[in-house]
Amino acid sequence: MTTADLRLDPDTLTRQQCKESLIKDRLIIFDTTLRDGEQSPGASMTRDEKIRIARALELMKVDIIEAGFPIASDGDFESVKSVAKIIKDSTVCGLARAKQVDIERAGEAIKSANSGRIHTFLATSPIHMQQKLRMSPDQVVEAAVAAVRMARQYTDNIEFSPEDAGRSEADFLCRVIEAVIAEGATTINIPDTVGYNVPHQFGALISDLMERVPNSDKAVFSVHCHNDLGLAVGNSLAAVLHGARQVECTINGLGERAGNASLEEIVMAVRTRQDIFRCDSDLDTTQIMNCSKLVSGITGFTVQPNKAIVGANAFAHESGIHQDGVLKSRETYEIMRAQDVGWTTNKLVLGKHSGRNAFKSRMAELNIQFASEEELNEVFAAFKTLADKKHDIFDEDLLALVNEATFETENETIKLVSLKVCCETGEIPSATMTLNIDGAEQQAVASGDGPVDACFKAIEKLTQTGVKLQLYSVNAITTGTDSQGEVTVRVEKDGQVINGQGADTDIVIASAKSYINALNKVINSAGRTHPQLGDV
Ligand code: KIV
Ligand code: ZN
């Protein structure tokens, strides 16, 4: 079996095979940015956004992409279905609780995938079984086995997760795992759902389970760690040292609460410390920065400057001593090369005189594919408008334009038509806002503490959504005062938290766009099911 074979079909591997062949050196990367990442408050993504991220993950050679939770809503189902249809080189996975309706929906969603997987899960910790599921241990074993049996009607590639495994009793875990493997589960994923474990203990749990479960050689052991104590990456790496051969992770560590283990940190730790880890992934790490920027651009979750690998300061050498050392010999202070994870300097890429072909080929280099000529024309027109206002256009500007275009074409109930803002020293700022709401143009005037406040009040007057603003932040996309401002807002409605984004060289317009974007998402995402709440 060649490495290429393994990449195309990593899921048929068993622990025995891992021991016996080349495969012992292979670490399977399961990305759950589009599922667990999307469970971060406010990070919900549209179908087109998920497709863009899935394409970037495929290009980076991620083995498995968990594209969503198909039963959550019709939108989630359509997203997983579209990703399954488009992605060819990575396995596409849909999440399902151990329930018939969930499994049927997930099976339907991944039907057209080149390689599809169903990931089903059921909690096994005493607290979850008693308080959440209200099921006895025997009932849990029975339901887990039944779920795997149902999933086998759709695919042979089945992952089972005993949710909250990190707080489950080892003997009971062994019992459940043995039963689901016997029923046909090919990957056993051990989640530290609440981020409670510590590395030496979590690593020992993995080797203990692999040793004690009699049929453990028939499945790949995987881990899925949350970052509540800041230990998600540490726990995942400990598990790899103890025999896990699949790691579940997300770009930028996005995910429920404090997030999931960060893909870029795990992949680079394993690659950089080959003396310690006796395995490696197939990832093309030069795509890491692209993925990181794409995910933060789409979700509005900005990356902290000192974040490992993808933070703005990760390869910056501020102190004189460090700079001197790095100039003499890079290895004095750098253990990785910036270009190996895709860092490039801000390059001037296009300008006012660039034509459609130059634009199209730069977009292709950025892995942006347009669904139609109309879509390309729309973004090209937006590029020309921007180039009239802004002399130098960078990659970041182009990505923001694509985000904008996606915002505009997808299920928009509310559209910005025009905005006039009056600000003067000593006067109360006011905004005259014209919106198109469900096809009809309406206008309102409002005043506020500042121009943005006035704008948001005018939008609320017209839309009457009753949302509460939780966060407002402005970021310059590139350097210079001619930079586009990128605005992220977070709003809350009936317990649901949604992020919105907008970009423009005028930050008041960017603010209005971001608020309208959030409101459109609120309208489109009502009534979504959360996978880890509720019964089984
Ligand atoms: O954290 C968790 O337990 C999960 C499961 C669905 C695998 O996300
Ligand atoms: Zn999780």
XYZ file of C-alpha atoms and ligand atoms in Angstrom:
545
model
C 0.000 0.000 0.000
C 1.412 3.383 -0.925
C 1.139 6.664 0.923
C -1.200 7.894 -1.836
C -3.528 4.950 -1.221
C -3.567 5.807 2.442
C -4.542 9.393 1.834
C -7.432 8.453 -0.374
C -8.782 5.895 2.000
C -7.346 6.444 5.461
C -10.340 5.029 7.195
C -9.867 1.434 6.330
C -6.743 1.376 8.495
C -6.794 -0.618 11.683
C -4.442 -0.494 14.627
C -3.065 -3.853 13.615
C -2.225 -2.432 10.190
C -0.695 0.566 11.887
C 1.568 -1.749 13.820
C 2.472 -3.926 10.898
C 3.163 -1.664 7.979
C 4.169 1.693 6.695
C 1.009 3.031 8.210
C 2.480 3.141 11.695
C 3.965 6.444 10.633
C 0.737 8.046 9.571
C -1.379 10.496 11.573
C -4.880 11.064 10.230
C -6.091 14.661 10.457
C -9.829 15.046 11.015
C -10.868 18.676 10.776
C -14.062 19.716 12.541
C -13.953 23.479 11.920
C -17.207 23.248 9.977
C -18.964 21.350 12.774
C -17.501 21.822 16.259
C -15.878 25.090 15.124
C -19.270 26.272 13.998
C -20.613 25.583 17.508
C -18.602 28.583 18.807
C -21.134 31.245 19.732
C -21.585 33.399 16.649
C -19.504 31.306 14.250
C -22.317 29.856 12.164
C -21.439 29.636 8.485
C -23.486 29.667 5.331
C -23.331 26.878 2.759
C -21.075 28.879 0.426
C -18.739 29.774 3.275
C -18.497 26.115 4.261
C -17.726 25.151 0.683
C -14.908 27.703 0.530
C -13.374 26.444 3.754
C -13.811 22.800 2.710
C -11.970 23.509 -0.554
C -9.103 25.110 1.354
C -8.947 22.107 3.718
C -8.922 19.711 0.777
C -6.083 21.659 -0.832
C -4.188 21.393 2.463
C -4.720 17.595 2.237
C -6.811 17.224 5.369
C -7.911 13.557 5.498
C -11.422 13.987 6.862
C -13.650 17.053 6.858
C -16.541 17.002 9.326
C -18.856 19.282 7.369
C -21.707 19.668 9.854
C -24.605 18.177 11.747
C -27.217 17.443 9.064
C -30.221 17.055 11.391
C -29.617 20.524 12.930
C -31.497 22.390 10.197
C -32.246 22.242 6.485
C -29.363 24.668 5.965
C -26.897 22.345 7.735
C -28.164 19.387 5.729
C -27.708 21.281 2.442
C -24.222 22.401 3.494
C -23.017 18.868 4.256
C -24.628 17.601 1.055
C -22.929 20.279 -1.071
C -19.529 19.743 0.564
C -19.918 15.974 0.004
C -20.655 16.563 -3.677
C -17.798 19.002 -4.315
C -14.913 17.584 -2.273
C -13.110 14.734 -3.976
C -9.823 14.101 -2.169
C -10.872 14.256 1.478
C -13.431 12.073 3.244
C -16.567 14.082 4.093
C -18.226 13.332 7.410
C -21.638 14.162 8.889
C -22.368 14.093 12.633
C -25.378 12.245 14.047
C -26.626 11.559 17.553
C -27.359 7.882 18.204
C -30.861 8.384 16.827
C -32.488 6.992 13.728
C -33.571 10.397 12.338
C -30.086 11.833 12.760
C -28.394 8.855 11.129
C -30.811 8.806 8.200
C -30.243 12.516 7.622
C -26.453 12.168 7.873
C -26.522 9.131 5.545
C -28.556 11.091 3.002
C -26.240 14.116 3.256
C -23.020 12.192 2.580
C -24.558 9.928 -0.086
C -22.826 11.563 -3.029
C -19.377 11.801 -1.423
C -16.412 10.131 -3.079
C -15.579 8.953 0.407
C -18.150 9.576 3.149
C -18.282 8.897 6.875
C -20.985 8.963 9.532
C -19.848 10.052 12.979
C -22.320 8.980 15.632
C -21.991 9.651 19.338
C -23.582 8.929 22.684
C -22.535 10.047 26.156
C -20.961 7.473 28.481
C -20.027 9.422 31.616
C -22.143 8.829 34.732
C -23.171 12.499 34.893
C -24.280 12.615 31.240
C -26.051 9.247 31.362
C -27.920 10.121 34.563
C -28.597 13.839 34.157
C -28.793 14.403 30.412
C -29.806 11.123 28.819
C -31.601 9.563 31.805
C -30.489 6.184 30.510
C -28.952 3.197 32.282
C -25.502 1.936 31.186
C -27.155 -1.097 29.553
C -29.463 1.150 27.564
C -26.494 3.249 26.437
C -24.615 0.185 25.162
C -27.726 -0.979 23.344
C -28.382 2.442 21.748
C -24.724 2.831 20.702
C -24.697 -0.569 19.012
C -28.043 0.145 17.324
C -26.698 3.470 16.029
C -23.677 1.833 14.431
C -25.932 -0.848 12.928
C -28.165 1.849 11.394
C -25.174 3.783 10.084
C -23.920 0.675 8.294
C -26.905 0.889 5.986
C -25.294 4.010 4.513
C -21.535 3.468 4.719
C -18.821 1.146 6.025
C -16.911 4.165 7.265
C -18.324 4.713 10.756
C -16.892 6.649 13.639
C -18.268 6.263 17.136
C -17.600 8.699 19.987
C -18.422 7.970 23.617
C -19.182 11.593 24.492
C -17.521 12.866 27.672
C -15.145 9.876 27.571
C -12.691 11.967 29.596
C -15.027 11.682 32.598
C -16.292 8.153 31.888
C -15.334 4.994 33.770
C -12.648 3.050 31.913
C -14.385 -0.319 32.398
C -17.616 0.996 30.913
C -15.749 2.652 28.032
C -14.109 -0.706 27.239
C -17.515 -2.368 27.184
C -19.081 0.224 24.841
C -16.075 0.372 22.544
C -15.816 -3.407 22.184
C -19.533 -3.584 21.355
C -19.504 -0.844 18.705
C -16.362 -2.215 17.034
C -18.014 -5.637 16.904
C -20.972 -3.952 15.194
C -18.727 -2.318 12.550
C -17.366 0.998 13.864
C -14.031 1.610 12.138
C -12.877 4.652 14.109
C -13.211 5.061 17.866
C -12.950 8.673 18.886
C -12.260 9.479 22.544
C -13.521 12.979 23.325
C -12.491 15.066 26.280
C -15.765 16.915 25.816
C -15.404 19.354 28.688
C -11.614 19.807 28.564
C -11.119 18.212 31.999
C -8.221 15.868 31.333
C -4.481 16.440 31.724
C -1.883 15.060 29.312
C -0.268 12.180 31.244
C -3.683 10.889 32.339
C -5.339 11.274 28.924
C -2.414 9.565 27.163
C -2.610 6.678 29.652
C -6.372 6.389 29.036
C -5.766 5.918 25.309
C -3.134 3.189 25.706
C -5.224 1.525 28.410
C -8.281 1.363 26.124
C -6.240 0.119 23.175
C -4.739 -2.629 25.322
C -7.883 -3.708 27.144
C -10.482 -3.692 24.366
C -10.057 -7.142 22.796
C -10.977 -6.064 19.238
C -9.228 -2.659 19.370
C -7.014 -3.700 16.447
C -10.085 -3.479 14.185
C -10.404 0.292 14.568
C -8.329 3.446 14.407
C -8.211 5.249 17.752
C -8.843 8.968 17.590
C -8.994 11.856 20.073
C -11.060 15.039 20.263
C -9.962 17.484 22.946
C -11.503 20.715 24.180
C -9.463 23.577 25.524
C -11.217 24.574 28.752
C -7.970 24.275 30.735
C -5.765 25.275 27.783
C -4.683 21.627 27.394
C -6.404 20.544 24.175
C -3.220 20.385 22.104
C -1.172 18.912 24.981
C -3.766 16.201 25.578
C -4.027 15.393 21.860
C -0.253 15.083 21.535
C -0.056 12.872 24.636
C -2.674 10.640 23.026
C -0.629 10.449 19.818
C 2.407 9.379 21.846
C 0.226 6.657 23.363
C -1.016 5.249 20.060
C -3.882 7.447 18.798
C -3.613 7.747 15.034
C -6.375 10.234 14.299
C -6.615 13.693 15.817
C -9.724 15.842 15.634
C -8.958 19.530 15.513
C -9.979 22.893 14.086
C -8.350 25.781 12.268
C -7.266 28.483 14.757
C -8.555 26.218 17.574
C -12.109 27.422 16.900
C -14.827 25.509 18.743
C -17.355 25.186 21.515
C -16.498 27.364 24.594
C -12.668 27.680 24.812
C -12.358 25.830 21.517
C -10.920 22.586 20.174
C -7.321 21.519 19.704
C -5.758 23.731 17.065
C -4.952 21.910 13.823
C -1.936 24.051 12.988
C -0.344 23.531 16.415
C -0.783 19.764 16.360
C 0.422 19.341 12.813
C 3.473 21.553 13.308
C 4.390 20.012 16.682
C 4.360 16.540 15.158
C 6.252 17.677 12.041
C 8.834 19.717 13.943
C 9.499 17.072 16.620
C 9.884 13.980 14.484
C 12.450 12.830 17.052
C 9.585 12.442 19.553
C 6.525 11.536 17.478
C 6.817 8.336 15.533
C 4.252 9.444 12.973
C 3.418 12.364 10.680
C 0.439 13.735 8.781
C 0.294 14.224 5.019
C -0.635 17.869 5.380
C 0.676 20.526 3.023
C 1.554 22.942 5.812
C 2.181 25.822 3.394
C -1.614 26.124 3.179
C -1.999 26.754 6.924
C -2.006 30.568 6.759
C -4.536 30.591 3.912
C -6.887 28.413 5.925
C -6.345 30.447 9.074
C -7.130 33.755 7.351
C -10.098 32.289 5.545
C -11.651 30.927 8.735
C -11.063 34.103 10.748
C -12.362 36.212 7.848
C -15.540 34.179 7.499
C -16.343 33.701 11.184
C -15.125 37.054 12.499
C -13.049 35.247 15.142
C -9.785 37.136 14.879
C -6.534 35.407 15.787
C -4.664 36.754 18.815
C -1.265 38.208 17.787
C 0.715 35.827 20.012
C -1.122 32.677 18.877
C 1.325 29.903 17.953
C 1.945 29.367 14.212
C -0.728 31.739 12.822
C -0.605 34.783 15.141
C 0.828 37.992 13.653
C 3.784 37.819 16.072
C 4.480 34.094 15.714
C 7.512 34.730 13.519
C 8.206 38.389 14.387
C 11.458 39.113 16.152
C 11.017 42.306 18.118
C 13.925 42.323 20.479
C 17.301 43.440 19.223
C 19.083 40.355 20.556
C 16.698 38.043 18.770
C 16.962 39.988 15.516
C 20.727 39.888 15.665
C 20.675 36.146 16.302
C 18.175 35.427 13.540
C 20.167 37.460 11.028
C 23.354 35.489 11.834
C 21.628 32.140 11.844
C 17.859 31.636 11.688
C 17.958 28.526 13.881
C 19.178 30.532 16.882
C 15.611 31.588 17.629
C 13.387 29.922 15.025
C 12.382 26.292 15.190
C 10.177 26.473 12.088
C 10.362 28.459 8.872
C 7.613 31.041 8.396
C 7.228 30.080 4.734
C 6.635 26.421 5.680
C 3.329 27.426 7.244
C 2.459 29.825 4.440
C 3.567 33.196 5.785
C 4.351 35.625 2.978
C 5.024 39.331 3.146
C 2.128 41.644 2.271
C 2.567 41.773 -1.482
C 1.023 44.364 -3.720
C -0.956 42.093 -5.998
C -3.289 44.159 -8.116
C -4.167 47.773 -8.849
C -6.506 50.017 -10.757
C -5.174 48.955 -14.151
C -5.276 45.217 -13.554
C -7.580 43.480 -15.977
C -10.102 40.693 -15.590
C -7.552 37.982 -16.441
C -5.016 39.140 -13.860
C -7.834 39.316 -11.326
C -9.121 35.872 -12.218
C -5.717 34.207 -12.053
C -4.840 35.788 -8.670
C -8.187 34.565 -7.346
C -7.376 31.062 -8.642
C -3.995 31.229 -6.848
C -5.935 32.067 -3.680
C -8.046 28.970 -4.336
C -11.168 31.049 -4.890
C -13.477 29.389 -7.371
C -16.544 31.148 -8.691
C -19.729 29.181 -9.174
C -20.620 31.164 -12.336
C -19.412 33.914 -14.690
C -21.987 36.215 -13.036
C -20.370 35.680 -9.653
C -16.912 36.386 -11.105
C -18.244 39.515 -12.813
C -19.855 40.707 -9.590
C -16.646 40.398 -7.581
C -14.583 41.893 -10.431
C -16.911 44.913 -10.493
C -16.492 45.277 -6.713
C -12.709 45.033 -7.206
C -12.789 47.865 -9.765
C -14.842 50.052 -7.415
C -12.370 49.370 -4.613
C -9.372 50.029 -6.879
C -10.823 53.458 -7.659
C -10.791 54.297 -3.945
C -7.665 52.431 -2.894
C -4.405 52.463 -4.824
C -2.854 49.169 -3.732
C -4.921 46.008 -3.540
C -3.562 43.134 -1.427
C -4.635 39.504 -1.075
C -6.458 40.415 2.138
C -8.539 42.967 0.189
C -9.445 40.346 -2.404
C -10.524 37.861 0.265
C -12.678 40.541 1.889
C -14.329 41.230 -1.478
C -15.202 37.566 -1.845
C -16.658 37.512 1.668
C -18.757 40.532 0.766
C -19.995 38.964 -2.457
C -20.995 35.815 -0.610
C -22.865 37.945 1.917
C -24.722 39.687 -0.841
C -25.825 36.691 -2.841
C -26.997 34.430 -0.033
C -30.516 34.613 1.357
C -30.468 38.307 1.991
C -33.739 39.616 3.326
C -32.176 42.975 4.158
C -29.944 44.881 1.735
C -28.152 48.178 2.155
C -29.263 50.660 -0.497
C -27.718 53.929 0.705
C -26.405 55.645 3.791
C -25.839 59.288 4.612
C -24.156 60.223 7.862
C -23.788 63.730 9.338
C -21.105 64.378 11.921
C -19.834 67.712 13.094
C -18.032 68.933 16.199
C -20.597 69.902 18.814
C -23.533 68.386 16.865
C -25.417 65.131 17.467
C -24.504 62.602 14.758
C -27.350 61.378 12.581
C -27.770 58.689 9.914
C -30.241 58.481 7.037
C -30.466 54.832 6.116
C -32.219 53.307 3.110
C -32.655 49.546 3.153
C -34.319 47.091 0.849
C -36.317 44.754 3.071
C -37.937 41.785 1.342
C -37.883 43.676 -1.952
C -39.306 46.986 -0.695
C -37.224 50.123 -0.139
C -37.657 51.871 3.200
C -35.909 54.830 4.806
C -35.315 55.930 8.409
C -33.379 58.674 10.147
C -31.845 58.205 13.595
C -29.395 60.018 15.815
C -26.886 58.446 18.181
C -23.812 58.884 20.356
C -21.632 58.530 17.284
C -22.106 57.821 13.560
C -22.059 54.032 14.028
C -24.552 54.197 16.889
C -26.838 56.362 14.736
C -26.543 53.876 11.862
C -27.391 50.859 13.998
C -30.373 52.703 15.495
C -31.672 53.541 12.023
C -31.300 49.887 10.962
C -33.148 48.731 14.073
C -35.937 51.285 13.425
C -36.454 49.764 10.004
C -36.054 46.075 10.836
C -37.397 45.876 14.415
C -35.406 42.696 15.074
C -34.943 43.326 18.795
C -31.404 41.883 18.758
C -28.903 42.835 21.475
C -25.461 43.945 20.367
C -22.788 41.995 22.281
C -19.636 42.961 20.430
C -18.459 45.586 17.974
C -14.890 45.548 16.685
C -13.024 47.238 13.852
C -9.853 45.963 12.288
C -7.726 47.375 9.452
C -7.428 44.688 6.767
C -4.011 45.893 5.607
C -1.724 48.746 6.607
C -2.164 52.458 5.823
C -5.041 54.867 6.255
C -6.452 53.799 2.895
C -6.918 50.279 4.290
C -10.350 48.743 4.266
C -11.881 48.533 7.696
C -13.268 45.126 8.571
C -16.019 45.262 11.162
C -17.279 42.332 13.213
C -20.450 42.538 15.257
C -21.981 39.909 17.504
C -25.698 40.027 18.223
C -27.921 37.947 20.442
C -31.560 37.024 19.902
C -33.516 34.495 21.992
C -30.300 32.929 23.291
C -28.850 32.549 19.802
C -25.566 34.362 19.169
C -24.605 35.378 15.631
C -21.596 37.185 14.156
C -21.770 39.508 11.193
C -19.029 41.075 9.118
C -18.576 43.839 6.620
C -15.641 45.551 4.949
C -15.264 48.928 3.271
C -12.773 51.766 3.019
C -15.423 53.759 4.931
C -15.711 52.207 8.383
C -19.230 53.524 8.988
C -20.426 51.739 5.848
C -18.434 48.634 6.903
C -20.240 48.810 10.255
C -23.664 49.045 8.628
C -22.812 46.109 6.349
C -21.672 43.969 9.292
C -24.835 44.687 11.276
C -27.057 43.913 8.282
C -25.068 40.717 7.664
C -25.692 39.603 11.254
C -29.416 40.373 10.985
C -29.714 38.353 7.758
C -28.044 35.423 9.509
C -30.414 35.748 12.487
C -33.359 35.572 10.097
C -31.934 32.537 8.273
C -30.760 30.461 11.201
C -33.768 30.410 13.501
C -34.631 27.026 15.005
C -31.315 25.210 14.726
C -30.659 22.105 16.891
C -27.487 21.907 18.970
C -25.950 18.411 18.795
C -24.965 18.156 22.432
C -28.118 19.438 24.069
C -31.294 17.480 24.559
C -32.155 13.833 24.635
C -31.084 10.921 22.529
O -16.835 17.340 22.284
C -17.466 16.326 21.945
O -17.653 15.368 22.699
C -18.022 16.303 20.598
C -18.603 15.001 20.159
C -19.777 15.186 19.283
C -17.521 14.193 19.511
O -17.938 17.271 19.889
Zn -16.410 18.698 20.666
